[in-house]
Amino acid sequence: MVDFLTGKKHIHFIGIGGSGMYPLAQILHSQGYYLTGSDNNETATLDAVRKMGIPVYFGQRAENIEGADLIVHTAAIMEDNPELIAARNSGVLTVERSELLGLVTSWYSKAFCVSGTHGKTTTTSMLTHILLAAGIDLSAVIGGKLKAIGGSGRAGRSEYMVCEACEFVDTFLKLFPNISIVLNIDRDHLDYFKTMENLKLSFSKFCKKTTDIVIANGSDANTMEAVSASGTAARVITFGKTPDCDFYPENIDHKADFLTEFDLMRHGELLTHIAIHVPGLHNVYNAVAACAAAYSAGIPVEALREGLDKFGGAMRRFERLAEIDGVTVVDDYAHHPAEIAATLKTAKEMSFRRVWAVHQPFTYSRTAMLLDEFVRALSIADRVVLTEIMGSREKNTYNIYSKDLAAKIDGCVWFTGMEEVAQYVAANVQPGDMVITLGCGDIYKAADRIIEILKEKETH
């Protein structure tokens, strides 16, 4: 590919505090580039950027780009953003974040790229833990915050890199994976892909771009179809639920609410015993995928066990936030029906009196296209509370509202604002209940507010 960083010295990031931008800023800063950035929201990530010595402008204005010879922006930046308009009018090369991430992955000879509709952040985080346990000074680009690296990214000096490979608008086709993982392929982003066949075709192209090893979910028909059709020259290794896969779990034991143990099997023989401190069968398979990738790339067995034993989950992935007066509050990023179902089934198998699902639907297209699947998934919970749909990048051309979803779920209530949601939940929960906020928008704010209200009640 064309190395558009050649000859560049000053790189400006529009939206530098974003979880996807921060790791790239870390890596480029470590390579000696002079960086500046801007953002509209004060966050802990922005503080971390400033501590690296990178000047950050608060608020996005045309003059912020002065002196830059490359400008990077996130896909979330709106077309009418004054800084983006100025960048495009300046004649200075302006690229979207995924273009830069693609170039960066080409620098590493051991680039692990983790793809799939569900489980990318957790599996990438698990893989990061394993490589750290092996003593590898890796670089990482993760879609969520991981305590072990103090955020969503890490700049290392080895040949190893781990990153998420997101299929949305074919972003992952810009990457250069040496080792890729395909966790699963499910109906999502159909506003872009239109059909499952198109979606599987994109995953096939991703596998074909992989140079060394494809770690594929042998228990997922869509994944195996995509891999088989790819014609990849890479070695294909499978993980999954059963012994017909190269790697699989046996003797799964849910020892406690947040501890699961299993035997990691390879070709019918015990490789090692694994303990993970995150609940759910889906996380067992995420762990098997991470182990399969690491072991196949030459990482010793001891690091698999040690790395996962220290893994307590990524932030916003079944993250236990608080227990107040017998009420447990958990926050989870799940926003697709399959993810919500997996999370709620896990919760229902735990020792709680009732499980509350507090969900913020994300995008009108997904809500409209998968409405019945959302109904089935959310109905697993004992009580369901909805916020209004977060449209994000979309306009509501689908004429879909949360009330339409609520009407199909027994006993479901919905509110327009986070405060109303929090007040309702806090007023109606009882000791022994678990409350799970679900969604990839800002539903975590409701979790924070529920905790505040419950603490206030506890002190009175």
CSV table of C-alpha atoms in Angstrom, one decimal:
chain,number,residue,atom,x,y,z
A,1,MET,CA,0.0,0.0,0.0
A,2,VAL,CA,1.0,3.6,-0.3
A,3,ASP,CA,2.7,4.9,2.8
A,4,PHE,CA,1.0,8.3,3.1
A,5,LEU,CA,3.1,9.0,6.3
A,6,THR,CA,6.3,9.3,4.2
A,7,GLY,CA,7.7,12.8,4.8
A,8,LYS,CA,5.0,13.8,7.3
A,9,LYS,CA,6.0,15.3,10.6
A,10,HIS,CA,3.0,17.0,12.1
A,11,ILE,CA,-0.2,15.0,12.3
A,12,HIS,CA,-3.4,16.5,13.6
A,13,PHE,CA,-6.2,14.3,15.0
A,14,ILE,CA,-9.8,15.5,14.9
A,15,GLY,CA,-11.5,13.8,17.8
A,16,ILE,CA,-8.3,12.6,19.5
A,17,GLY,CA,-10.1,11.5,22.6
A,18,GLY,CA,-12.0,8.7,20.9
A,19,SER,CA,-11.3,5.1,21.9
A,20,GLY,CA,-10.1,4.3,18.4
A,21,MET,CA,-8.0,7.4,17.9
A,22,TYR,CA,-6.1,7.3,21.3
A,23,PRO,CA,-4.2,4.1,20.5
A,24,LEU,CA,-3.1,5.4,17.1
A,25,ALA,CA,-1.9,8.6,18.8
A,26,GLN,CA,0.1,6.5,21.3
A,27,ILE,CA,1.7,4.5,18.5
A,28,LEU,CA,2.6,7.4,16.3
A,29,HIS,CA,3.8,9.5,19.3
A,30,SER,CA,6.1,6.6,20.2
A,31,GLN,CA,7.4,6.7,16.6
A,32,GLY,CA,8.5,10.3,17.0
A,33,TYR,CA,5.8,12.1,15.1
A,34,TYR,CA,4.6,15.5,16.3
A,35,LEU,CA,0.9,15.3,17.1
A,36,THR,CA,-1.8,17.8,17.9
A,37,GLY,CA,-5.5,17.0,18.5
A,38,SER,CA,-8.9,18.4,19.2
A,39,ASP,CA,-12.1,17.2,20.9
A,40,ASN,CA,-15.4,18.4,22.2
A,41,ASN,CA,-15.6,16.3,25.3
A,42,GLU,CA,-13.4,16.3,28.4
A,43,THR,CA,-12.6,12.7,29.3
A,44,ALA,CA,-10.0,10.6,31.2
A,45,THR,CA,-8.7,9.6,27.7
A,46,LEU,CA,-8.1,13.3,26.8
A,47,ASP,CA,-6.2,13.7,30.1
A,48,ALA,CA,-4.0,10.7,29.1
A,49,VAL,CA,-3.3,12.3,25.7
A,50,ARG,CA,-2.2,15.6,27.4
A,51,LYS,CA,0.1,13.6,29.8
A,52,MET,CA,1.9,12.3,26.7
A,53,GLY,CA,2.8,15.9,25.9
A,54,ILE,CA,0.4,16.2,23.0
A,55,PRO,CA,-1.3,19.6,22.7
A,56,VAL,CA,-5.1,19.3,22.7
A,57,TYR,CA,-7.6,22.0,21.6
A,58,PHE,CA,-10.9,21.9,23.3
A,59,GLY,CA,-13.6,22.6,20.7
A,60,GLN,CA,-13.2,22.1,17.0
A,61,ARG,CA,-12.3,25.1,15.0
A,62,ALA,CA,-10.7,25.7,11.6
A,63,GLU,CA,-7.6,27.2,13.0
A,64,ASN,CA,-6.7,24.1,14.9
A,65,ILE,CA,-5.3,22.4,11.8
A,66,GLU,CA,-2.7,25.0,11.2
A,67,GLY,CA,0.8,23.6,10.5
A,68,ALA,CA,-0.4,20.0,10.1
A,69,ASP,CA,0.8,18.0,7.0
A,70,LEU,CA,-1.6,15.1,7.7
A,71,ILE,CA,-5.1,15.3,9.2
A,72,VAL,CA,-6.9,12.3,10.7
A,73,HIS,CA,-10.6,12.2,11.6
A,74,THR,CA,-13.0,9.6,13.0
A,75,ALA,CA,-16.0,8.3,11.1
A,76,ALA,CA,-18.1,9.8,13.8
A,77,ILE,CA,-17.2,13.4,12.8
A,78,MET,CA,-20.2,15.0,11.0
A,79,GLU,CA,-19.7,16.4,7.5
A,80,ASP,CA,-20.6,19.9,8.7
A,81,ASN,CA,-17.8,19.9,11.3
A,82,PRO,CA,-15.9,23.2,10.8
A,83,GLU,CA,-12.5,21.6,11.5
A,84,LEU,CA,-13.2,18.8,9.0
A,85,ILE,CA,-14.4,21.3,6.4
A,86,ALA,CA,-11.2,23.4,6.9
A,87,ALA,CA,-9.1,20.2,6.6
A,88,ARG,CA,-10.6,19.3,3.3
A,89,ASN,CA,-10.3,22.8,1.9
A,90,SER,CA,-6.7,23.2,3.0
A,91,GLY,CA,-5.2,20.9,0.4
A,92,VAL,CA,-3.5,18.9,3.2
A,93,LEU,CA,-4.0,15.1,3.0
A,94,THR,CA,-7.0,14.2,5.2
A,95,VAL,CA,-7.8,10.5,6.0
A,96,GLU,CA,-10.3,8.7,8.0
A,97,ARG,CA,-9.0,6.8,11.1
A,98,SER,CA,-9.5,3.4,9.5
A,99,GLU,CA,-7.0,4.3,6.7
A,100,LEU,CA,-4.4,5.1,9.3
A,101,LEU,CA,-5.1,2.0,11.3
A,102,GLY,CA,-4.7,-0.1,8.1
A,103,LEU,CA,-1.3,1.5,7.4
A,104,VAL,CA,-0.2,0.9,11.0
A,105,THR,CA,-1.1,-2.8,10.9
A,106,SER,CA,1.3,-3.2,8.0
A,107,TRP,CA,4.2,-2.2,10.2
A,108,TYR,CA,4.0,-5.4,12.3
A,109,SER,CA,4.9,-9.0,11.2
A,110,LYS,CA,2.7,-10.5,13.9
A,111,ALA,CA,-0.5,-8.4,13.6
A,112,PHE,CA,-3.5,-10.2,15.2
A,113,CYS,CA,-6.7,-8.8,13.8
A,114,VAL,CA,-9.9,-9.9,15.7
A,115,SER,CA,-13.1,-9.9,13.6
A,116,GLY,CA,-16.7,-11.1,14.1
A,117,THR,CA,-20.1,-9.7,14.8
A,118,HIS,CA,-19.8,-10.4,18.6
A,119,GLY,CA,-17.0,-10.7,21.1
A,120,LYS,CA,-14.3,-8.6,19.4
A,121,THR,CA,-13.4,-6.4,22.3
A,122,THR,CA,-13.4,-9.2,24.9
A,123,THR,CA,-11.3,-11.6,22.7
A,124,THR,CA,-8.8,-8.8,21.8
A,125,SER,CA,-8.5,-8.0,25.5
A,126,MET,CA,-8.0,-11.7,26.4
A,127,LEU,CA,-5.3,-12.0,23.7
A,128,THR,CA,-3.6,-8.8,25.0
A,129,HIS,CA,-3.5,-10.3,28.5
A,130,ILE,CA,-2.0,-13.6,27.1
A,131,LEU,CA,0.8,-11.7,25.2
A,132,LEU,CA,1.6,-9.6,28.2
A,133,ALA,CA,1.9,-12.7,30.3
A,134,ALA,CA,4.4,-14.0,27.7
A,135,GLY,CA,6.5,-10.9,28.3
A,136,ILE,CA,5.8,-9.4,24.9
A,137,ASP,CA,6.0,-5.7,24.4
A,138,LEU,CA,3.0,-5.5,22.1
A,139,SER,CA,1.0,-2.7,20.6
A,140,ALA,CA,-2.8,-2.8,21.0
A,141,VAL,CA,-5.9,-1.1,19.6
A,142,ILE,CA,-9.0,-2.2,21.5
A,143,GLY,CA,-12.6,-1.0,21.2
A,144,GLY,CA,-13.0,-0.7,25.0
A,145,LYS,CA,-10.9,0.2,28.0
A,146,LEU,CA,-8.7,-2.5,29.5
A,147,LYS,CA,-7.3,-2.0,33.0
A,148,ALA,CA,-4.1,-4.0,32.3
A,149,ILE,CA,-3.0,-1.3,29.7
A,150,GLY,CA,-4.7,1.7,31.3
A,151,GLY,CA,-7.0,2.4,28.5
A,152,SER,CA,-7.9,1.3,24.9
A,153,GLY,CA,-4.4,1.3,23.5
A,154,ARG,CA,-0.7,0.5,23.9
A,155,ALA,CA,2.4,1.4,22.0
A,156,GLY,CA,5.0,-1.4,22.1
A,157,ARG,CA,8.3,-2.0,20.5
A,158,SER,CA,8.0,-5.6,19.4
A,159,GLU,CA,6.7,-7.1,16.1
A,160,TYR,CA,3.4,-8.0,17.8
A,161,MET,CA,0.2,-6.0,17.5
A,162,VAL,CA,-3.4,-6.9,18.4
A,163,CYS,CA,-6.4,-4.9,17.1
A,164,GLU,CA,-10.1,-5.2,16.5
A,165,ALA,CA,-11.2,-5.7,12.9
A,166,CYS,CA,-14.6,-4.2,12.5
A,167,GLU,CA,-16.7,-5.1,9.5
A,168,PHE,CA,-18.8,-2.0,9.5
A,169,VAL,CA,-18.6,-0.3,6.0
A,170,ASP,CA,-15.9,-2.8,5.3
A,171,THR,CA,-13.4,-1.1,7.5
A,172,PHE,CA,-11.5,-4.3,8.2
A,173,LEU,CA,-10.6,-4.7,4.5
A,174,LYS,CA,-8.1,-1.8,5.0
A,175,LEU,CA,-6.1,-3.9,7.6
A,176,PHE,CA,-3.1,-6.2,6.9
A,177,PRO,CA,-3.6,-9.2,9.2
A,178,ASN,CA,-0.9,-11.8,9.7
A,179,ILE,CA,-3.1,-13.8,12.1
A,180,SER,CA,-6.9,-13.2,11.9
A,181,ILE,CA,-9.7,-14.5,14.1
A,182,VAL,CA,-13.2,-14.8,12.8
A,183,LEU,CA,-15.4,-15.2,15.9
A,184,ASN,CA,-18.8,-15.4,14.2
A,185,ILE,CA,-20.8,-13.9,11.4
A,186,ASP,CA,-24.3,-12.7,12.3
A,187,ARG,CA,-27.0,-10.4,10.8
A,188,ASP,CA,-25.8,-6.9,11.5
A,189,HIS,CA,-25.1,-3.6,9.7
A,190,LEU,CA,-27.6,-4.7,7.0
A,191,ASP,CA,-28.2,-1.0,6.2
A,192,TYR,CA,-24.8,-1.3,4.5
A,193,PHE,CA,-24.5,-4.9,3.5
A,194,LYS,CA,-28.1,-5.5,2.6
A,195,THR,CA,-27.8,-9.3,2.6
A,196,MET,CA,-26.1,-12.0,4.5
A,197,GLU,CA,-24.3,-13.1,1.3
A,198,ASN,CA,-22.7,-9.7,1.0
A,199,LEU,CA,-21.7,-9.8,4.6
A,200,LYS,CA,-20.1,-13.2,4.2
A,201,LEU,CA,-18.3,-12.1,1.1
A,202,SER,CA,-16.7,-9.2,3.0
A,203,PHE,CA,-15.4,-11.7,5.6
A,204,SER,CA,-14.1,-13.9,2.8
A,205,LYS,CA,-12.1,-10.9,1.5
A,206,PHE,CA,-10.8,-10.3,5.0
A,207,CYS,CA,-9.6,-13.9,5.3
A,208,LYS,CA,-8.0,-13.8,1.9
A,209,LYS,CA,-6.0,-10.7,3.0
A,210,THR,CA,-4.6,-12.8,6.0
A,211,THR,CA,-1.0,-13.9,5.3
A,212,ASP,CA,-0.3,-16.6,8.0
A,213,ILE,CA,-3.1,-18.1,10.1
A,214,VAL,CA,-6.9,-17.8,10.1
A,215,ILE,CA,-8.5,-18.8,13.4
A,216,ALA,CA,-12.1,-19.6,12.5
A,217,ASN,CA,-15.2,-20.6,14.5
A,218,GLY,CA,-15.7,-24.2,13.3
A,219,SER,CA,-19.1,-24.3,15.1
A,220,ASP,CA,-20.5,-21.3,13.1
A,221,ALA,CA,-21.8,-22.2,9.7
A,222,ASN,CA,-21.6,-18.7,8.3
A,223,THR,CA,-17.9,-18.4,9.4
A,224,MET,CA,-16.9,-21.6,7.8
A,225,GLU,CA,-18.8,-20.7,4.6
A,226,ALA,CA,-16.9,-17.4,4.4
A,227,VAL,CA,-13.5,-19.0,5.1
A,228,SER,CA,-14.1,-21.8,2.6
A,229,ALA,CA,-15.0,-19.4,-0.1
A,230,SER,CA,-12.1,-17.1,0.6
A,231,GLY,CA,-9.4,-19.1,-1.1
A,232,THR,CA,-7.0,-17.8,1.6
A,233,ALA,CA,-3.4,-19.0,1.4
A,234,ALA,CA,-3.2,-18.8,5.2
A,235,ARG,CA,-3.3,-21.9,7.4
A,236,VAL,CA,-6.9,-22.3,8.7
A,237,ILE,CA,-7.2,-23.5,12.4
A,238,THR,CA,-10.6,-24.0,14.0
A,239,PHE,CA,-12.0,-23.4,17.4
A,240,GLY,CA,-15.5,-24.2,18.7
A,241,LYS,CA,-17.8,-26.2,20.8
A,242,THR,CA,-17.0,-29.8,19.8
A,243,PRO,CA,-14.1,-32.1,19.2
A,244,ASP,CA,-14.3,-31.8,15.5
A,245,CYS,CA,-12.6,-28.4,16.0
A,246,ASP,CA,-8.9,-28.1,16.5
A,247,PHE,CA,-9.4,-26.2,19.8
A,248,TYR,CA,-12.4,-26.7,22.1
A,249,PRO,CA,-13.4,-26.6,25.8
A,250,GLU,CA,-14.3,-29.6,28.0
A,251,ASN,CA,-15.4,-29.9,31.6
A,252,ILE,CA,-16.8,-26.4,31.8
A,253,ASP,CA,-17.5,-25.5,35.4
A,254,HIS,CA,-19.3,-22.3,36.4
A,255,LYS,CA,-17.8,-22.2,39.9
A,256,ALA,CA,-19.1,-18.8,41.0
A,257,ASP,CA,-21.0,-15.9,39.6
A,258,PHE,CA,-17.9,-14.4,37.9
A,259,LEU,CA,-15.6,-17.4,37.7
A,260,THR,CA,-15.6,-20.2,35.1
A,261,GLU,CA,-13.1,-22.9,34.6
A,262,PHE,CA,-12.6,-25.4,31.7
A,263,ASP,CA,-10.1,-27.7,30.1
A,264,LEU,CA,-8.6,-26.4,26.9
A,265,MET,CA,-8.4,-29.2,24.4
A,266,ARG,CA,-6.4,-29.4,21.2
A,267,HIS,CA,-6.8,-32.3,18.8
A,268,GLY,CA,-8.5,-34.4,21.5
A,269,GLU,CA,-5.7,-33.9,24.1
A,270,LEU,CA,-5.6,-31.6,27.2
A,271,LEU,CA,-3.5,-28.6,26.5
A,272,THR,CA,-4.1,-26.8,29.8
A,273,HIS,CA,-6.7,-25.9,32.4
A,274,ILE,CA,-8.1,-22.4,32.1
A,275,ALA,CA,-9.8,-20.1,34.6
A,276,ILE,CA,-11.6,-16.9,33.5
A,277,HIS,CA,-13.1,-14.3,35.8
A,278,VAL,CA,-15.9,-13.3,33.5
A,279,PRO,CA,-19.2,-15.2,33.3
A,280,GLY,CA,-21.0,-16.8,30.4
A,281,LEU,CA,-20.5,-19.7,27.9
A,282,HIS,CA,-19.9,-17.1,25.2
A,283,ASN,CA,-16.8,-15.9,27.1
A,284,VAL,CA,-15.5,-19.5,27.3
A,285,TYR,CA,-15.5,-19.6,23.5
A,286,ASN,CA,-13.9,-16.1,23.3
A,287,ALA,CA,-11.2,-17.5,25.6
A,288,VAL,CA,-10.7,-20.6,23.4
A,289,ALA,CA,-10.4,-18.4,20.3
A,290,ALA,CA,-7.8,-16.2,22.0
A,291,CYS,CA,-5.8,-19.3,23.2
A,292,ALA,CA,-6.0,-20.9,19.7
A,293,ALA,CA,-4.6,-17.7,18.1
A,294,ALA,CA,-1.8,-17.2,20.6
A,295,TYR,CA,-0.7,-20.9,20.8
A,296,SER,CA,-0.8,-21.2,17.0
A,297,ALA,CA,1.5,-18.2,16.8
A,298,GLY,CA,4.0,-19.8,19.1
A,299,ILE,CA,3.0,-18.4,22.5
A,300,PRO,CA,3.8,-20.9,25.3
A,301,VAL,CA,1.0,-22.7,27.1
A,302,GLU,CA,1.9,-21.1,30.5
A,303,ALA,CA,1.1,-17.7,29.1
A,304,LEU,CA,-2.4,-18.8,28.1
A,305,ARG,CA,-3.2,-19.9,31.6
A,306,GLU,CA,-1.5,-17.0,33.4
A,307,GLY,CA,-2.8,-14.3,31.0
A,308,LEU,CA,-6.5,-15.4,31.3
A,309,ASP,CA,-6.2,-15.9,35.1
A,310,LYS,CA,-5.5,-12.2,35.4
A,311,PHE,CA,-8.3,-11.2,33.0
A,312,GLY,CA,-11.2,-9.7,34.8
A,313,GLY,CA,-13.0,-8.3,31.7
A,314,ALA,CA,-12.9,-5.2,29.6
A,315,MET,CA,-14.8,-2.2,30.7
A,316,ARG,CA,-18.5,-2.2,29.6
A,317,ARG,CA,-18.3,-6.0,29.1
A,318,PHE,CA,-20.5,-7.5,31.8
A,319,GLU,CA,-18.7,-5.1,34.1
A,320,ARG,CA,-19.9,-5.3,37.7
A,321,LEU,CA,-20.2,-1.7,38.8
A,322,ALA,CA,-21.6,-1.9,42.3
A,323,GLU,CA,-23.7,-3.8,44.9
A,324,ILE,CA,-25.9,-1.6,47.0
A,325,ASP,CA,-28.3,-2.9,49.6
A,326,GLY,CA,-28.5,-6.2,47.9
A,327,VAL,CA,-28.9,-4.8,44.3
A,328,THR,CA,-26.1,-5.6,41.8
A,329,VAL,CA,-25.6,-3.2,39.0
A,330,VAL,CA,-23.8,-4.4,35.8
A,331,ASP,CA,-23.0,-2.6,32.6
A,332,ASP,CA,-22.6,-4.2,29.2
A,333,TYR,CA,-22.0,-3.1,25.6
A,334,ALA,CA,-24.4,-5.6,24.1
A,335,HIS,CA,-26.4,-3.9,21.3
A,336,HIS,CA,-27.3,-6.7,18.9
A,337,PRO,CA,-30.0,-9.2,19.8
A,338,ALA,CA,-27.6,-12.2,19.9
A,339,GLU,CA,-25.3,-10.3,22.3
A,340,ILE,CA,-28.2,-9.2,24.5
A,341,ALA,CA,-29.5,-12.8,24.6
A,342,ALA,CA,-26.1,-14.2,25.5
A,343,THR,CA,-25.7,-11.6,28.3
A,344,LEU,CA,-29.2,-12.1,29.7
A,345,LYS,CA,-29.0,-15.9,29.6
A,346,THR,CA,-25.7,-15.6,31.5
A,347,ALA,CA,-27.3,-13.4,34.1
A,348,LYS,CA,-30.4,-15.6,34.5
A,349,GLU,CA,-28.1,-18.6,35.2
A,350,MET,CA,-26.6,-16.7,38.1
A,351,SER,CA,-28.0,-16.6,41.6
A,352,PHE,CA,-30.2,-13.5,41.3
A,353,ARG,CA,-33.8,-13.0,42.3
A,354,ARG,CA,-34.7,-11.0,39.2
A,355,VAL,CA,-32.8,-9.7,36.2
A,356,TRP,CA,-33.6,-6.2,34.9
A,357,ALA,CA,-32.6,-5.3,31.3
A,358,VAL,CA,-32.2,-1.6,30.9
A,359,HIS,CA,-31.6,-1.1,27.2
A,360,GLN,CA,-30.9,1.8,24.9
A,361,PRO,CA,-31.5,0.7,21.3
A,362,PHE,CA,-28.8,1.9,18.9
A,363,THR,CA,-29.6,3.0,15.3
A,364,TYR,CA,-33.0,3.0,13.7
A,365,SER,CA,-32.0,0.6,11.0
A,366,ARG,CA,-30.9,-2.1,13.4
A,367,THR,CA,-34.0,-1.7,15.6
A,368,ALA,CA,-36.3,-1.9,12.6
A,369,MET,CA,-34.6,-4.7,10.8
A,370,LEU,CA,-34.1,-6.9,13.9
A,371,LEU,CA,-37.2,-5.9,15.8
A,372,ASP,CA,-38.6,-9.4,16.5
A,373,GLU,CA,-35.1,-10.6,17.4
A,374,PHE,CA,-34.8,-7.8,20.0
A,375,VAL,CA,-38.2,-8.8,21.4
A,376,ARG,CA,-37.1,-12.4,21.9
A,377,ALA,CA,-33.7,-11.4,23.4
A,378,LEU,CA,-35.0,-8.8,25.8
A,379,SER,CA,-37.9,-11.0,26.9
A,380,ILE,CA,-35.3,-13.3,28.6
A,381,ALA,CA,-35.1,-10.7,31.4
A,382,ASP,CA,-37.7,-10.5,34.2
A,383,ARG,CA,-38.1,-6.8,33.8
A,384,VAL,CA,-37.4,-4.6,30.7
A,385,VAL,CA,-36.9,-0.8,30.7
A,386,LEU,CA,-36.1,1.0,27.4
A,387,THR,CA,-34.8,4.5,26.6
A,388,GLU,CA,-35.6,6.1,23.3
A,389,ILE,CA,-33.5,4.9,20.3
A,390,MET,CA,-30.1,6.5,19.9
A,391,GLY,CA,-30.0,7.3,16.2
A,392,SER,CA,-26.2,8.1,16.0
A,393,ARG,CA,-25.3,8.6,12.4
A,394,GLU,CA,-28.9,8.0,11.1
A,395,LYS,CA,-32.1,9.8,10.5
A,396,ASN,CA,-35.3,8.1,11.5
A,397,THR,CA,-36.5,7.2,8.0
A,398,TYR,CA,-37.7,3.9,9.4
A,399,ASN,CA,-40.4,5.5,11.5
A,400,ILE,CA,-39.4,3.3,14.4
A,401,TYR,CA,-39.6,4.2,18.1
A,402,SER,CA,-38.9,2.5,21.4
A,403,LYS,CA,-42.6,2.4,22.1
A,404,ASP,CA,-42.9,0.0,19.1
A,405,LEU,CA,-40.4,-2.4,20.7
A,406,ALA,CA,-41.9,-2.0,24.2
A,407,ALA,CA,-45.4,-2.8,23.0
A,408,LYS,CA,-44.2,-6.3,22.0
A,409,ILE,CA,-42.6,-7.2,25.4
A,410,ASP,CA,-44.7,-8.1,28.4
A,411,GLY,CA,-44.5,-5.5,31.1
A,412,CYS,CA,-41.9,-3.4,29.3
A,413,VAL,CA,-41.8,0.3,30.1
A,414,TRP,CA,-39.9,3.0,28.2
A,415,PHE,CA,-38.8,6.6,29.0
A,416,THR,CA,-37.3,9.4,26.9
A,417,GLY,CA,-34.6,10.4,29.4
A,418,MET,CA,-31.9,8.7,31.4
A,419,GLU,CA,-33.0,10.4,34.6
A,420,GLU,CA,-36.6,8.9,34.3
A,421,VAL,CA,-35.1,5.5,33.6
A,422,ALA,CA,-32.8,5.7,36.6
A,423,GLN,CA,-35.5,6.9,39.0
A,424,TYR,CA,-38.0,4.2,37.8
A,425,VAL,CA,-35.4,1.4,38.2
A,426,ALA,CA,-34.1,2.6,41.6
A,427,ALA,CA,-37.7,2.9,42.9
A,428,ASN,CA,-38.7,-0.6,41.9
A,429,VAL,CA,-35.6,-2.9,42.3
A,430,GLN,CA,-35.5,-5.1,45.4
A,431,PRO,CA,-32.6,-6.8,47.2
A,432,GLY,CA,-31.4,-9.8,45.3
A,433,ASP,CA,-32.0,-8.2,41.9
A,434,MET,CA,-29.4,-7.6,39.2
A,435,VAL,CA,-29.7,-4.6,36.9
A,436,ILE,CA,-27.9,-4.7,33.6
A,437,THR,CA,-27.7,-1.6,31.4
A,438,LEU,CA,-27.3,-2.7,27.8
A,439,GLY,CA,-26.1,-0.8,24.7
A,440,CYS,CA,-23.2,0.8,22.9
A,441,GLY,CA,-24.4,4.4,23.3
A,442,ASP,CA,-24.4,6.3,26.6
A,443,ILE,CA,-26.7,4.0,28.6
A,444,TYR,CA,-23.9,3.6,31.1
A,445,LYS,CA,-25.0,7.0,32.4
A,446,ALA,CA,-28.2,5.4,33.6
A,447,ALA,CA,-26.2,2.8,35.5
A,448,ASP,CA,-24.1,5.5,37.1
A,449,ARG,CA,-27.3,7.4,38.1
A,450,ILE,CA,-29.1,4.3,39.4
A,451,ILE,CA,-26.0,3.7,41.7
A,452,GLU,CA,-26.2,7.3,42.9
A,453,ILE,CA,-29.9,7.1,43.8
A,454,LEU,CA,-29.5,3.7,45.5
A,455,LYS,CA,-26.6,5.0,47.6
A,456,GLU,CA,-28.7,8.0,48.6
A,457,LYS,CA,-31.5,5.7,49.7
A,458,GLU,CA,-29.1,3.5,51.6
A,459,THR,CA,-27.8,6.4,53.7
A,460,HIS,CA,-31.3,7.6,54.7
